[in-house]
Coordinates of C-alpha atoms and ligand atoms in Angstrom, one line a residue:
M740 CA 24.9 18.7 24.9
T741 CA 21.8 16.2 24.4
T742 CA 19.2 15.7 26.9
I743 CA 18.2 12.1 27.6
N744 CA 14.6 12.4 28.8
S745 CA 13.9 8.7 29.1
T746 CA 16.0 5.6 29.6
P747 CA 16.6 3.0 27.0
V748 CA 15.3 -0.3 28.3
T749 CA 17.4 -2.5 26.2
A750 CA 20.8 -4.2 26.7
N751 CA 21.0 -4.5 22.8
R752 CA 24.5 -3.3 22.3
K753 CA 24.1 -3.0 18.5
L754 CA 21.1 -0.6 19.1
L755 CA 22.5 1.5 21.9
N756 CA 25.6 1.9 19.5
W757 CA 23.5 2.9 16.6
V758 CA 21.6 5.4 18.7
E759 CA 24.7 6.9 19.9
E760 CA 26.2 7.1 16.4
I761 CA 23.0 8.9 15.1
V762 CA 23.0 11.2 18.0
Q763 CA 26.3 12.2 17.4
L764 CA 25.5 12.8 13.6
C765 CA 22.5 14.6 13.9
Q766 CA 22.9 16.5 17.0
P767 CA 19.4 16.8 18.6
A768 CA 18.6 18.6 21.5
A769 CA 17.1 15.7 23.3
V770 CA 16.5 12.1 23.0
H771 CA 13.3 10.1 23.9
W772 CA 13.1 6.4 23.8
C773 CA 9.5 5.5 23.0
D774 CA 7.8 3.0 25.2
G775 CA 4.6 2.7 23.2
T776 CA 2.1 3.6 25.8
Q777 CA -1.1 5.3 25.7
Q778 CA 0.3 8.0 28.1
E779 CA 3.1 8.6 25.7
Y780 CA 0.9 9.1 22.5
D781 CA -1.2 11.3 24.6
A782 CA 1.4 13.6 25.7
L783 CA 3.0 13.7 22.1
C784 CA -0.4 14.7 20.6
E785 CA -0.9 17.3 23.4
L786 CA 2.7 18.6 22.5
M787 CA 1.8 18.9 19.0
V788 CA -1.4 20.7 19.7
K789 CA 0.4 23.2 22.0
G790 CA 3.0 23.6 19.2
G791 CA 0.2 24.2 16.5
T792 CA 1.0 21.1 14.4
F793 CA -2.2 19.3 15.8
T794 CA -5.7 20.5 16.2
R795 CA -7.8 18.5 18.5
L796 CA -11.2 17.9 17.0
D797 CA -14.5 18.2 18.8
G798 CA -14.6 15.6 21.6
K799 CA -18.1 14.6 21.0
L800 CA -18.1 14.6 17.1
R801 CA -14.6 12.9 16.7
P802 CA -13.3 11.9 20.1
G803 CA -9.5 11.3 20.5
S804 CA -8.9 12.5 17.0
F805 CA -6.6 15.4 15.6
L806 CA -6.2 17.2 12.3
V807 CA -2.9 18.2 10.7
R808 CA -1.9 20.1 7.7
S809 CA 1.3 19.2 5.8
H810 CA 3.6 21.7 4.2
A811 CA 2.2 22.2 0.5
S812 CA 5.5 20.7 -0.9
D813 CA 5.1 17.4 1.2
V814 CA 1.8 15.6 0.2
A815 CA 2.7 12.5 -1.2
R816 CA 5.5 9.8 -1.7
V817 CA 8.3 11.0 -3.8
E818 CA 9.1 8.4 -6.3
N819 CA 11.9 10.2 -8.2
R820 CA 13.7 10.9 -4.8
T821 CA 13.4 7.4 -3.8
Y822 CA 16.5 5.1 -4.2
I823 CA 17.6 1.4 -4.1
C824 CA 21.3 1.5 -3.4
S825 CA 22.8 -2.0 -4.3
P826 CA 26.3 -2.4 -5.1
N827 CA 25.7 -3.5 -8.6
K828 CA 23.3 -1.1 -10.5
D829 CA 21.7 -4.1 -12.6
D830 CA 20.3 -5.4 -9.3
A831 CA 18.0 -2.4 -8.9
G832 CA 16.5 -2.9 -12.4
P833 CA 15.0 -0.6 -14.5
T834 CA 12.1 0.4 -12.4
N835 CA 14.1 1.8 -9.6
N836 CA 16.3 4.9 -9.2
W837 CA 19.7 3.7 -8.3
A838 CA 22.6 5.3 -6.8
D839 CA 26.2 4.0 -5.6
P840 CA 25.9 3.0 -2.1
V841 CA 29.3 4.6 -1.3
E842 CA 28.6 7.8 -2.8
M843 CA 24.8 8.0 -1.5
R844 CA 26.2 7.2 2.2
K845 CA 28.7 10.1 1.9
K846 CA 25.8 12.5 0.5
L847 CA 23.4 11.5 3.3
K848 CA 26.1 11.8 6.0
E849 CA 26.5 15.5 4.9
L850 CA 22.5 15.9 4.8
F851 CA 22.1 14.4 8.1
K852 CA 24.9 16.3 9.9
G853 CA 23.3 18.6 12.6
C854 CA 19.9 18.0 10.8
M855 CA 18.0 17.4 14.3
K856 CA 19.4 20.5 16.0
G857 CA 16.7 22.2 18.2
R858 CA 14.7 18.9 18.0
T859 CA 14.1 15.9 20.1
L860 CA 15.3 12.4 18.4
Y861 CA 12.7 9.8 18.9
V862 CA 13.5 6.1 19.2
I863 CA 10.8 4.0 17.9
P864 CA 11.3 0.2 18.1
F865 CA 8.6 -1.3 16.2
A866 CA 7.3 -4.6 14.8
M867 CA 5.9 -5.6 11.3
G868 CA 3.6 -8.7 12.1
P869 CA 2.4 -10.2 15.3
L870 CA 5.2 -10.7 17.7
D871 CA 4.8 -14.5 17.7
S872 CA 4.6 -14.7 14.0
P873 CA 7.1 -16.6 12.0
L874 CA 7.4 -13.6 9.6
C875 CA 7.4 -11.0 12.3
R876 CA 10.5 -8.7 11.8
I877 CA 11.7 -5.8 14.1
G878 CA 12.8 -2.4 13.0
V879 CA 13.9 0.8 14.7
E880 CA 12.9 4.1 13.5
I881 CA 14.7 7.0 14.6
T882 CA 12.8 10.3 13.7
D883 CA 12.8 13.9 14.9
S884 CA 9.0 14.0 14.0
P885 CA 6.6 13.3 16.9
Y886 CA 4.0 13.1 13.9
V887 CA 5.7 10.0 12.9
V888 CA 5.8 8.6 16.4
V889 CA 1.9 8.8 16.8
N890 CA 1.3 7.6 13.4
M891 CA 3.8 4.7 13.8
R892 CA 1.9 3.7 17.1
I893 CA -1.3 3.2 15.2
M894 CA 0.3 1.6 12.1
A895 CA 2.7 -0.7 13.8
R896 CA 3.4 -2.7 17.2
M897 CA 5.5 -0.5 19.0
G898 CA 7.7 0.4 22.1
R899 CA 8.5 -1.7 25.1
V900 CA 7.1 -4.9 23.9
V901 CA 9.4 -4.7 21.0
L902 CA 12.3 -4.1 22.8
D903 CA 11.6 -7.1 24.9
K904 CA 11.3 -9.3 21.9
L905 CA 14.5 -7.9 20.5
G906 CA 16.4 -8.6 23.5
A907 CA 20.2 -8.3 24.0
K908 CA 21.3 -10.0 20.9
G909 CA 18.3 -9.5 18.5
E910 CA 18.6 -8.2 15.1
F911 CA 16.8 -5.1 13.8
I912 CA 16.3 -2.9 10.6
S913 CA 17.7 0.5 11.2
C914 CA 15.4 3.0 9.8
L915 CA 16.8 6.6 10.1
H916 CA 14.2 9.6 9.4
S917 CA 14.6 13.4 9.6
V918 CA 12.3 16.1 8.2
G919 CA 15.4 17.9 7.5
A920 CA 14.7 21.1 9.2
P921 CA 17.2 21.8 12.0
L922 CA 16.2 24.7 14.3
Q923 CA 18.8 27.8 15.2
P924 CA 18.7 28.7 18.8
G925 CA 15.6 31.0 19.3
Q926 CA 14.2 30.0 16.0
Q927 CA 10.4 29.3 16.0
D928 CA 9.2 26.2 14.7
V929 CA 6.6 25.9 12.0
P930 CA 3.6 23.5 12.1
W931 CA 4.9 21.1 9.5
P932 CA 8.7 21.1 9.3
C933 CA 10.0 19.7 6.2
E934 CA 12.8 20.4 3.6
P935 CA 10.7 22.2 0.8
D936 CA 13.3 21.7 -1.6
V937 CA 12.2 18.3 -3.4
S938 CA 15.7 17.8 -4.8
R939 CA 17.2 17.6 -1.3
K940 CA 14.6 14.9 -0.2
H941 CA 15.9 11.2 -0.3
I942 CA 14.2 8.2 0.6
V943 CA 17.1 5.4 0.3
H944 CA 17.2 1.9 0.8
F945 CA 20.6 0.0 1.2
T946 CA 20.4 -3.5 0.2
E947 CA 23.6 -4.8 1.7
D948 CA 22.8 -4.0 5.3
L949 CA 19.1 -3.5 4.7
S950 CA 18.9 0.0 6.4
I951 CA 16.8 2.9 5.3
W952 CA 17.7 6.7 5.5
S953 CA 14.9 9.0 4.8
Y954 CA 15.4 12.8 4.7
G955 CA 13.3 15.8 4.2
S956 CA 9.6 14.5 4.1
G957 CA 7.1 14.0 7.0
Y958 CA 4.3 12.4 4.7
G959 CA 3.1 9.0 4.7
G960 CA 5.4 6.3 3.1
N961 CA 8.1 8.7 2.8
A962 CA 8.4 8.9 6.7
L963 CA 6.4 6.1 8.4
L964 CA 9.3 3.9 7.5
G965 CA 7.8 0.6 8.6
K966 CA 5.3 0.9 5.8
K967 CA 6.7 1.1 2.1
C968 CA 10.4 1.3 3.1
L969 CA 10.6 -1.6 5.5
A970 CA 7.5 -3.9 4.9
L971 CA 7.7 -3.7 0.8
R972 CA 11.1 -2.5 -0.4
I973 CA 13.4 -4.0 2.4
A974 CA 10.9 -7.0 3.0
S975 CA 11.0 -7.8 -0.6
L976 CA 14.7 -8.2 -0.7
M977 CA 14.6 -10.4 2.2
A978 CA 11.6 -12.5 1.0
R979 CA 13.4 -13.4 -2.3
K980 CA 16.4 -14.5 -0.3
E981 CA 14.2 -16.4 2.1
G982 CA 11.6 -17.7 -0.1
W983 CA 8.6 -15.7 0.8
F984 CA 6.8 -12.7 -0.6
A985 CA 6.1 -9.0 0.5
E986 CA 3.4 -7.6 -1.5
H987 CA 1.2 -4.5 -2.1
M988 CA -1.9 -6.3 -1.4
L989 CA -5.0 -6.1 0.8
V990 CA -6.4 -9.3 2.2
L991 CA -10.0 -10.3 2.9
C992 CA -12.2 -13.2 4.1
L993 CA -15.2 -13.9 2.1
T994 CA -17.8 -16.2 3.8
S995 CA -20.5 -17.7 1.6
P996 CA -24.4 -18.3 2.6
Q997 CA -23.3 -22.0 3.1
G998 CA -20.7 -20.7 5.7
K999 CA -17.6 -21.5 3.5
K1000 CA -14.6 -19.2 3.8
Y1001 CA -12.4 -17.8 1.2
Y1002 CA -9.4 -15.7 1.8
L1003 CA -8.5 -13.6 -1.1
A1004 CA -5.5 -11.0 -1.6
A1005 CA -5.6 -8.2 -4.1
A1006 CA -2.9 -6.0 -5.4
F1007 CA -3.9 -2.8 -6.8
P1008 CA -1.9 0.4 -7.1
S1009 CA -2.1 3.1 -4.4
A1010 CA -5.4 4.9 -4.2
C1011 CA -7.2 2.4 -6.6
G1012 CA -9.6 1.1 -3.9
K1013 CA -7.6 -1.5 -2.0
T1014 CA -9.0 0.0 1.5
N1015 CA -12.7 0.0 -0.3
L1016 CA -12.5 -3.7 -1.4
A1017 CA -10.7 -4.7 1.9
M1018 CA -13.9 -3.8 4.0
M1019 CA -16.7 -3.8 1.5
Q1020 CA -20.1 -4.7 2.5
P1021 CA -21.5 -7.2 -0.1
T1022 CA -24.7 -6.4 -1.5
L1023 CA -25.4 -10.2 -2.3
P1024 CA -27.6 -11.3 0.5
G1025 CA -26.0 -14.0 2.8
W1026 CA -22.4 -13.1 1.8
T1027 CA -20.3 -11.7 4.4
L1028 CA -16.8 -9.9 4.1
R1029 CA -14.3 -9.3 6.8
C1030 CA -11.1 -7.4 6.5
L1031 CA -7.4 -8.7 7.5
G1032 CA -5.5 -5.8 5.8
D1033 CA -5.8 -3.0 3.3
D1034 CA -2.3 -2.3 2.0
I1035 CA 0.3 -4.9 2.6
A1036 CA 0.5 -8.6 2.8
W1037 CA 3.5 -10.9 3.7
I1038 CA 2.9 -14.3 2.2
R1039 CA 4.7 -17.6 3.0
L1040 CA 4.4 -21.1 1.8
G1041 CA 2.7 -23.3 4.8
A1042 CA 3.7 -26.6 5.7
D1043 CA 0.7 -28.0 3.9
G1044 CA 1.7 -26.5 0.7
R1045 CA -0.8 -23.7 0.7
L1046 CA 0.2 -19.9 0.7
Y1047 CA -0.5 -18.2 4.0
A1048 CA -0.9 -14.3 4.1
M1049 CA -0.4 -12.0 7.2
N1050 CA -1.0 -8.2 7.5
P1051 CA 2.2 -6.7 8.8
E1052 CA 0.4 -3.6 9.8
T1053 CA -1.9 -2.6 12.7
G1054 CA -3.5 0.4 11.2
F1055 CA -5.0 2.0 8.0
F1056 CA -3.6 5.0 6.2
G1057 CA -6.2 5.4 3.7
V1058 CA -7.2 7.9 1.3
A1059 CA -10.2 10.4 2.7
P1060 CA -11.5 11.8 -0.3
G1061 CA -14.3 9.7 -1.6
T1062 CA -14.6 7.8 1.6
S1063 CA -18.3 7.8 2.6
N1064 CA -21.3 5.8 3.8
K1065 CA -21.9 4.7 0.4
T1066 CA -18.4 3.7 -0.7
N1067 CA -16.8 2.3 2.4
P1068 CA -19.2 2.5 5.7
N1069 CA -16.7 0.3 7.5
A1070 CA -13.9 3.0 7.0
V1071 CA -16.3 5.7 7.9
A1072 CA -16.9 3.8 11.3
T1073 CA -13.3 3.0 11.7
V1074 CA -12.4 6.7 11.7
A1075 CA -15.1 7.8 14.0
R1076 CA -12.6 8.2 16.9
N1077 CA -8.8 8.0 17.8
S1078 CA -7.9 8.9 14.4
I1079 CA -5.5 11.4 12.6
F1080 CA -6.4 13.3 9.6
T1081 CA -3.9 14.9 7.3
N1082 CA -4.7 17.3 4.7
V1083 CA -8.6 17.5 5.0
V1084 CA -11.0 20.3 5.7
L1085 CA -11.6 21.6 9.2
R1086 CA -15.2 22.3 9.9
S1087 CA -16.1 25.3 12.1
D1088 CA -17.8 22.8 14.4
G1089 CA -14.5 21.1 15.1
D1090 CA -15.2 18.0 12.8
V1091 CA -13.4 17.2 9.5
W1092 CA -14.8 17.1 6.0
W1093 CA -13.5 16.2 2.5
E1094 CA -14.8 15.8 -1.1
D1095 CA -17.2 13.0 -1.7
M1096 CA -17.7 12.3 2.1
G1097 CA -21.4 11.6 1.4
V1098 CA -22.5 14.6 3.8
P1099 CA -23.0 18.3 2.7
P1100 CA -20.0 20.5 3.2
P1101 CA -19.9 23.0 5.9
E1102 CA -20.9 26.4 4.8
K1103 CA -17.4 27.6 5.8
G1104 CA -14.3 25.8 6.8
M1105 CA -10.6 25.9 6.5
D1106 CA -8.9 23.8 3.5
W1107 CA -5.9 21.7 3.8
E1108 CA -3.5 24.7 3.3
G1109 CA -5.3 26.4 6.3
R1110 CA -7.1 28.9 4.1
E1111 CA -10.6 29.8 4.6
W1112 CA -12.9 27.7 2.4
T1113 CA -16.4 27.9 1.2
P1114 CA -18.0 25.1 -1.0
G1115 CA -18.3 27.5 -4.1
C1116 CA -14.7 28.9 -4.0
G1117 CA -13.5 26.7 -6.7
R1118 CA -10.7 25.1 -5.0
K1119 CA -10.8 21.6 -3.3
G1120 CA -11.0 21.6 0.5
A1121 CA -9.0 18.4 1.0
H1122 CA -6.0 17.4 -0.8
P1123 CA -6.7 14.4 -3.2
N1124 CA -4.0 12.4 -1.3
A1125 CA -5.4 13.4 2.2
R1126 CA -5.3 10.6 4.5
F1127 CA -6.7 9.2 7.6
T1128 CA -4.5 7.2 10.0
A1129 CA -6.8 4.8 12.3
P1130 CA -6.4 1.7 14.2
A1131 CA -7.3 -1.5 12.3
A1132 CA -8.8 -2.9 15.7
Q1133 CA -11.6 -0.2 15.4
C1134 CA -13.0 -1.4 12.1
P1135 CA -16.4 -3.1 12.5
A1136 CA -15.4 -5.7 9.9
I1137 CA -12.2 -6.6 10.9
D1138 CA -11.6 -10.5 10.9
P1139 CA -11.0 -12.4 14.0
D1140 CA -8.0 -13.8 12.4
W1141 CA -6.4 -10.7 11.2
E1142 CA -3.5 -11.2 14.0
N1143 CA -3.3 -14.7 13.4
P1144 CA 0.7 -15.3 13.7
Q1145 CA 0.3 -18.1 10.9
G1146 CA -1.6 -15.8 8.8
V1147 CA -4.6 -17.3 6.7
P1148 CA -4.7 -19.6 3.6
L1149 CA -5.2 -17.7 0.2
S1150 CA -7.7 -19.2 -2.2
A1151 CA -7.3 -16.4 -4.8
I1152 CA -5.1 -13.5 -5.8
L1153 CA -6.4 -10.6 -7.6
F1154 CA -4.7 -7.9 -9.9
G1155 CA -6.3 -4.9 -10.9
G1156 CA -5.9 -1.0 -11.6
R1157 CA -8.0 2.0 -13.0
R1158 CA -8.6 1.0 -16.8
P1159 CA -11.2 3.1 -18.4
S1160 CA -11.0 0.9 -21.7
T1161 CA -10.2 -2.5 -22.8
I1162 CA -9.7 -4.4 -19.7
P1163 CA -12.8 -6.5 -18.8
L1164 CA -14.6 -6.5 -15.5
V1165 CA -13.1 -9.9 -14.4
N1166 CA -10.6 -12.2 -16.2
E1167 CA -9.5 -15.7 -14.6
A1168 CA -5.9 -16.8 -15.6
F1169 CA -5.5 -20.1 -17.4
S1170 CA -2.6 -21.1 -15.4
W1171 CA -0.2 -20.0 -12.6
E1172 CA 2.3 -18.7 -15.2
H1173 CA -0.6 -16.7 -17.2
G1174 CA -1.6 -15.3 -13.8
V1175 CA 2.1 -14.0 -13.2
F1176 CA 2.0 -12.8 -16.6
L1177 CA -1.4 -10.8 -16.0
G1178 CA 0.3 -9.5 -12.7
S1179 CA 3.5 -8.5 -14.5
A1180 CA 1.3 -6.7 -17.4
A1181 CA -0.8 -4.7 -14.9
G1182 CA -1.2 -1.0 -15.5
S1183 CA -3.3 1.7 -14.1
E1184 CA -4.2 5.5 -14.4
T1185 CA -1.8 7.2 -12.0
T1186 CA -3.4 8.8 -9.0
S1187 CA -2.3 11.4 -6.3
A1188 CA -0.5 9.0 -4.2
A1189 CA 2.8 10.0 -5.9
L1190 CA 3.9 13.3 -6.7
H1191 CA 3.6 12.9 -10.5
Q1192 CA 1.1 13.6 -13.3
A1193 CA -2.2 11.7 -12.4
G1194 CA -4.5 10.2 -14.8
V1195 CA -1.9 8.8 -17.3
L1196 CA -1.6 4.8 -18.1
R1197 CA 1.7 3.4 -16.6
R1198 CA 2.5 -0.3 -16.3
D1199 CA 2.7 -1.1 -12.6
P1200 CA 3.7 -4.9 -12.3
F1201 CA 2.0 -6.4 -9.5
A1202 CA 1.3 -2.8 -8.1
M1203 CA 4.8 -3.1 -6.8
L1204 CA 6.3 -0.6 -9.3
P1205 CA 7.3 1.9 -6.7
F1206 CA 7.9 -0.8 -4.0
C1207 CA 10.1 -3.5 -5.5
G1208 CA 13.6 -3.5 -3.9
Y1209 CA 15.2 -5.4 -6.5
H1210 CA 15.4 -6.1 -10.3
I1211 CA 11.7 -6.4 -11.5
G1212 CA 12.6 -9.4 -13.6
D1213 CA 14.0 -11.3 -10.8
Y1214 CA 10.9 -10.5 -8.9
F1215 CA 8.6 -12.4 -11.7
A1216 CA 11.1 -15.2 -11.7
H1217 CA 10.8 -15.4 -7.8
W1218 CA 6.8 -15.8 -8.3
L1219 CA 7.3 -18.3 -11.2
A1220 CA 9.5 -20.3 -8.8
L1221 CA 6.7 -20.7 -6.4
A1222 CA 4.9 -23.3 -8.8
R1223 CA 7.9 -25.5 -8.6
R1224 CA 7.9 -25.6 -4.9
T1225 CA 4.4 -26.9 -4.3
D1226 CA 1.6 -28.8 -5.6
R1227 CA 0.0 -26.5 -8.2
A1228 CA -3.4 -27.6 -7.2
K1229 CA -2.8 -25.7 -3.8
L1230 CA -1.8 -22.5 -5.5
P1231 CA -4.3 -19.6 -5.3
R1232 CA -6.1 -19.0 -8.7
I1233 CA -5.3 -15.6 -10.2
F1234 CA -8.0 -13.1 -11.5
F1235 CA -7.6 -9.7 -13.0
V1236 CA -10.5 -7.2 -11.9
N1237 CA -11.2 -3.9 -13.5
W1238 CA -14.0 -1.7 -11.6
F1239 CA -13.0 1.2 -13.6
R1240 CA -14.2 0.6 -17.3
K1241 CA -16.1 3.4 -18.8
S1242 CA -18.4 3.7 -21.9
A1243 CA -17.6 5.6 -24.9
D1244 CA -19.3 8.7 -23.5
G1245 CA -17.4 8.6 -20.2
R1246 CA -19.8 6.7 -17.8
W1247 CA -18.8 4.2 -15.4
L1248 CA -20.1 1.0 -16.7
W1249 CA -19.9 -1.0 -13.2
P1250 CA -21.2 0.6 -9.9
G1251 CA -18.3 -1.0 -7.8
F1252 CA -18.1 -1.0 -4.1
G1253 CA -20.7 -3.3 -2.5
E1254 CA -21.7 -4.5 -6.0
N1255 CA -18.3 -5.8 -6.5
S1256 CA -19.4 -8.7 -4.3
R1257 CA -20.9 -10.1 -7.6
V1258 CA -17.6 -10.7 -9.2
L1259 CA -16.1 -12.2 -6.0
K1260 CA -19.0 -14.5 -5.9
W1261 CA -18.2 -15.7 -9.2
I1262 CA -14.4 -16.0 -8.2
C1263 CA -15.6 -18.3 -5.4
E1264 CA -17.6 -20.4 -7.8
R1265 CA -14.7 -20.8 -10.1
I1266 CA -12.6 -21.9 -6.9
E1267 CA -15.3 -24.7 -6.5
G1268 CA -15.3 -25.7 -10.1
A1269 CA -18.8 -24.5 -10.7
G1270 CA -18.8 -20.8 -11.9
K1271 CA -19.4 -21.0 -15.8
A1272 CA -16.7 -19.3 -17.8
V1273 CA -15.9 -18.9 -21.5
R1274 CA -12.4 -19.5 -22.9
T1275 CA -11.2 -16.3 -24.8
P1276 CA -7.8 -15.2 -26.0
I1277 CA -7.0 -13.1 -23.1
G1278 CA -8.4 -15.6 -20.3
L1279 CA -11.3 -17.0 -18.7
L1280 CA -14.3 -14.6 -18.7
P1281 CA -17.7 -15.2 -17.1
A1282 CA -20.2 -16.7 -19.3
P1283 CA -22.9 -14.1 -20.1
D1284 CA -25.2 -15.3 -17.5
A1285 CA -22.8 -16.3 -14.9
L1286 CA -22.6 -13.4 -12.6
D1287 CA -25.5 -13.0 -10.1
M1288 CA -27.1 -9.9 -11.4
K1289 CA -30.4 -10.2 -9.0
G1290 CA -31.3 -6.8 -7.8
L1291 CA -28.8 -4.9 -9.7
D1292 CA -30.0 -2.5 -12.4
I1293 CA -27.5 -2.5 -15.2
S1294 CA -28.4 -2.7 -18.8
G1295 CA -27.7 -5.9 -20.8
A1296 CA -25.7 -3.7 -23.2
D1297 CA -23.4 -2.4 -20.4
L1298 CA -22.8 -5.8 -18.7
A1299 CA -22.0 -7.3 -22.3
E1300 CA -19.4 -4.4 -22.8
L1301 CA -18.0 -5.3 -19.4
L1302 CA -17.5 -8.7 -20.2
S1303 CA -16.5 -8.4 -23.8
L1304 CA -13.3 -9.1 -25.4
D1305 CA -11.9 -5.9 -27.2
V1306 CA -9.5 -7.6 -29.8
E1307 CA -8.2 -4.3 -31.3
G1308 CA -7.8 -2.8 -27.7
W1309 CA -5.8 -6.1 -26.6
K1310 CA -3.7 -6.0 -29.6
K1311 CA -2.5 -2.6 -28.6
E1312 CA -2.2 -3.6 -24.9
A1313 CA -0.1 -6.7 -26.0
A1314 CA 2.1 -4.3 -27.9
D1315 CA 2.4 -1.8 -24.9
V1316 CA 3.0 -4.6 -22.7
G1317 CA 5.9 -6.0 -25.2
G1318 CA 7.3 -2.4 -25.1
N1319 CA 7.4 -2.5 -21.5
Y1320 CA 9.0 -6.0 -21.2
Q1321 CA 11.9 -4.5 -23.4
K1322 CA 13.0 -2.6 -20.3
F1323 CA 13.6 -5.8 -18.4
G1324 CA 16.3 -7.1 -20.7
E1325 CA 17.6 -10.5 -20.2
R1326 CA 16.0 -10.7 -16.7
L1327 CA 12.6 -11.0 -18.0
P1328 CA 11.8 -14.8 -17.6
A1329 CA 11.3 -16.7 -20.8
E1330 CA 7.9 -18.1 -19.5
L1331 CA 6.5 -14.4 -19.6
N1332 CA 7.9 -13.8 -23.0
K1333 CA 6.3 -17.0 -24.2
E1334 CA 2.8 -16.0 -22.5
L1335 CA 3.0 -12.7 -24.1
Q1336 CA 3.6 -14.6 -27.5
D1337 CA 1.0 -16.9 -26.9
L1338 CA -1.4 -14.0 -26.1
K1339 CA -0.6 -12.3 -29.5
A1340 CA -1.0 -15.5 -31.4
R1341 CA -4.4 -16.3 -29.8
L1342 CA -5.6 -12.8 -30.5
N1343 CA -4.7 -13.1 -34.3
E1344 CA -6.1 -16.7 -34.4
E1345 CA -9.4 -16.3 -32.7
P1346 CA -10.5 -12.6 -33.1
T1347 CA -14.0 -13.1 -33.7
M1348 CA -15.1 -15.7 -31.2
D1349 CA -18.8 -15.2 -30.2
L1350 CA -18.8 -15.3 -26.5
G1351 CA -22.6 -15.9 -26.4
K1352 CA -21.9 -19.3 -28.1
A1353 CA -18.3 -20.3 -26.8
S1354 CA -17.8 -23.2 -25.1
V1355 CA -18.0 -23.5 -21.1
R1356 CA -15.0 -24.6 -19.7
Ligands
SAT2792 O1 2.7 5.3 0.6 S1 1.7 5.7 1.3 O2 1.8 5.1 2.7 O3 2.1 7.4 1.5 C1 0.4 5.7 0.5 C2 0.4 4.8 -0.7 O4 1.0 5.3 -1.8 O5 0.0 3.6 -0.8
MN2793 MN1 -0.1 1.3 -0.6

């Protein structure tokens, strides 16, 4: 017998019926309809403190904040357990795991049968995007994890206000989640319940009814279903059909010393510095940067023919290790209170610590696995994919327009990744098509954000490899088609950046972080038609004296290498991109193949261009 310990304040029949159906299937001990209030949040945090899941951090050092440790098997997204279930296998494309929707539904019904026994089922009505935005979409997540509820409250608008907007007849995206750890009568719970057997974890997207079923993991994008599952995979399907874009991009606003604003979006793969760039403090005097989002952008064509970007989230789920006052002072300030820390070190003074936090490690602490930890013990204290969840509104650099329902007009789109060789610091596309080509060819060394080998080069088109809900060839076509829907002059300029270039002896060539403002300044100058560039086979590179280097101590040789064209490296790059293109078969748009062939021809024809003497465009 299920206890209903709160009353649904909705007349939405479809929602009531769905909840009833899931209650029958999952057999929870209780049902809780989330209202989204602070009291509810506090009560759930307290419940988790009592149950041993949460540790309350010191009230003076880190007010309103908690530490949580996940199970060692459940520390990142599980890409090989993530599925796109479209009726036709071809529609999922070569970059997604596909499963037959009928078979998968059967399998999931078995897995979910009785999976919430002994637990409370929470109903989380949530909205991605400001409630009054034309792009706002409503989801309802059912979960048996209170950790998910409190994280969702930081990451999305949720509760009563969303039910009000949904009304009696509104449509919602159903998102079902279970940690997959039913409790038998009398069985003691564990701090981080999950299904430790990775082969039983499933993160499934059905493309026909646009529903999400996630089983077995409580971590990040596997479990906070508004994020990657809804706002990227499902949204990308809706966006394609409705003519907009759901992208793995940060959004920022850069203001020049003259007071001119430039809105930029940038797509980098997970754990490649989106959060750092999104709230960076420019080192160049007179320039200011404000953050609108650090992970996801929903982008639509405005009535004026420009592209408008909106962040559908309300919080940051950022990588903790490496976050310091040097790398990202605004993130450090954002997580000063009301934050949840997953898989970092607990200090004996009741605060948290992680590698490269910029403060000395505690003499003694407890590592992410709950073991005693000392700085010299040979193990990392925080998991490399340890995360903070923090409200965006707490970011000192948050842009006043971050909740503008219309979004903000984009002047440029950046692509990037971790590339120790070959790829220059910045490269501007010749055209929209060439820019889409650069995005399609993007690659990066893999990181700990997903469970796989880190540090190997993989192609990650538009940083959407794990997040595009349909055939990636069709996705490229969707981007290309934009140029036919508006005046080209109104499209954002496209650039490719690489902060991660290394010298032959393994040194970083570029200091990164606040110094990236020098690259952003050149991008703004290019937008104004002023910045000097040289035309090379791969795109437009800054002329040797074009970057503002005042006050930065970097050798001429290092700068030359950062801005050089490595012809042999690019020939290999082009061949590798071509190899990757093979996978896309007939759905690869002809324009992109042409861009690749043109690149190869240019690399063969103009291999020894002297950049110093090359003409300025
Ligand atoms: O997908 S997560 O939200 O866990 C983080 C990421 O990979 O970007
Ligand atoms: Mn991400």
